[in-house]
Amino acid sequence: MRTRALAFLLACSLPAAAEDGLRYRFQVWMRGSAAPLETRFDLRPAPGTTSHNRVKRPRMAAWRLEAQRNQGTPYAQAVLLARAERLLYLSGPAPQTRREPILLRFGAQSLPVWSLQLPKGLDASGVMVEVAPGLLALCDLSARFEQGDVARMELHLEGLEGTRALAPAEDGTALLSTLGLWARNPKGEATEAVESVR
């Protein structure tokens, strides 16, 4: 009995295992504002969909975003996270991505870098990193807008908390759709994202 109680106390005293995920910083500059709206968040893998035979299907995996700390009102944070979710990429290579002959270091890990070809007419740049074999994640995205309430957006990968549980997400190529919308209507798409935060 004492042995079991001691084992329980020891287990409770150990630090909880960190969840796998990616740490991001998202900033949005409204036109005429010197300081950006900002949030830091973790992208966490959600469990994959289970079929009737209880086999996990990685392609049907999902993600969830968790704000690391509150900045501004909860409503503003929710709007920024919703915006950020439409700018993320967690999937295999796409025709718009190309492997580059360089590595980028995150802590003890050196990750292969992939460039992102953006639609013509956008004042933007994007870089991916290969966080697991055949699995790319957005590393850096920067975009500027000549019209509308939003002047600039930046999304940066700040760290890795573990990648073993990461898998291609069901909406893993959301960024590509958003870039297409920006190319067709950059003013409307950018403004819609944050107009109600101010």
Coordinates of C-alpha atoms in Angstrom, one line a residue, residues 124-197:
A124 CA 4.2 39.2 -49.7
S125 CA 6.8 36.5 -49.0
G126 CA 6.5 33.1 -47.4
V127 CA 8.8 30.3 -46.2
M128 CA 8.0 26.7 -45.1
V129 CA 10.0 24.3 -43.0
E130 CA 9.8 20.5 -43.1
V131 CA 8.9 19.6 -39.5
A132 CA 8.7 15.9 -40.2
P133 CA 9.5 13.8 -43.3
G134 CA 7.1 15.0 -46.1
L135 CA 5.3 17.4 -43.7
L136 CA 5.6 21.1 -44.2
A137 CA 4.6 23.9 -41.9
L138 CA 4.5 27.6 -42.4
C139 CA 7.6 29.3 -41.0
D140 CA 7.3 32.9 -42.0
L141 CA 4.6 34.9 -43.8
S142 CA 4.8 38.6 -44.4
A143 CA 2.2 40.6 -46.4
R144 CA 1.7 44.3 -47.1
F145 CA -1.5 45.9 -48.4
E146 CA -1.7 49.2 -50.3
Q147 CA -5.5 49.6 -49.6
G148 CA -7.9 48.9 -46.9
D149 CA -7.7 49.1 -43.1
V150 CA -4.9 46.5 -42.8
A151 CA -1.5 47.8 -43.7
R152 CA 0.6 44.7 -42.9
M153 CA 0.5 41.2 -41.4
E154 CA 3.3 39.0 -40.2
L155 CA 3.1 35.4 -38.9
H156 CA 6.3 33.7 -37.6
L157 CA 7.1 30.3 -36.3
E158 CA 8.9 30.9 -33.0
G159 CA 9.5 27.3 -31.8
L160 CA 8.7 23.6 -31.9
E161 CA 7.4 21.8 -28.8
G162 CA 7.5 18.4 -30.5
T163 CA 6.5 17.1 -33.9
R164 CA 5.8 13.4 -33.4
A165 CA 2.0 13.9 -33.2
L166 CA 1.9 16.3 -36.1
A167 CA 0.2 15.0 -39.3
P168 CA -1.3 16.5 -42.5
A169 CA -4.4 18.4 -41.4
E170 CA -7.8 18.3 -43.1
D171 CA -7.5 22.1 -43.7
G172 CA -3.7 22.0 -43.9
T173 CA -3.5 24.1 -47.1
A174 CA -5.7 26.9 -45.9
L175 CA -3.0 29.4 -46.6
L176 CA -3.0 28.7 -50.3
S177 CA -6.8 29.4 -50.5
T178 CA -6.3 32.7 -48.6
L179 CA -3.4 33.8 -50.9
G180 CA -5.7 33.1 -53.9
L181 CA -8.4 35.3 -52.3
W182 CA -5.9 38.1 -51.6
A183 CA -4.7 38.0 -55.2
R184 CA -8.3 38.4 -56.4
N185 CA -9.4 41.0 -53.8
P186 CA -6.5 42.0 -51.5
K187 CA -8.4 44.9 -49.9
G188 CA -11.6 43.0 -49.1
E189 CA -9.9 39.9 -47.8
A190 CA -7.4 41.8 -45.5
T191 CA -10.0 44.2 -44.1
E192 CA -12.6 41.4 -43.4
A193 CA -10.1 39.7 -41.1
V194 CA -9.8 42.4 -38.5
E195 CA -12.2 45.3 -39.1
S196 CA -14.3 44.4 -36.1
V197 CA -11.3 44.3 -33.7

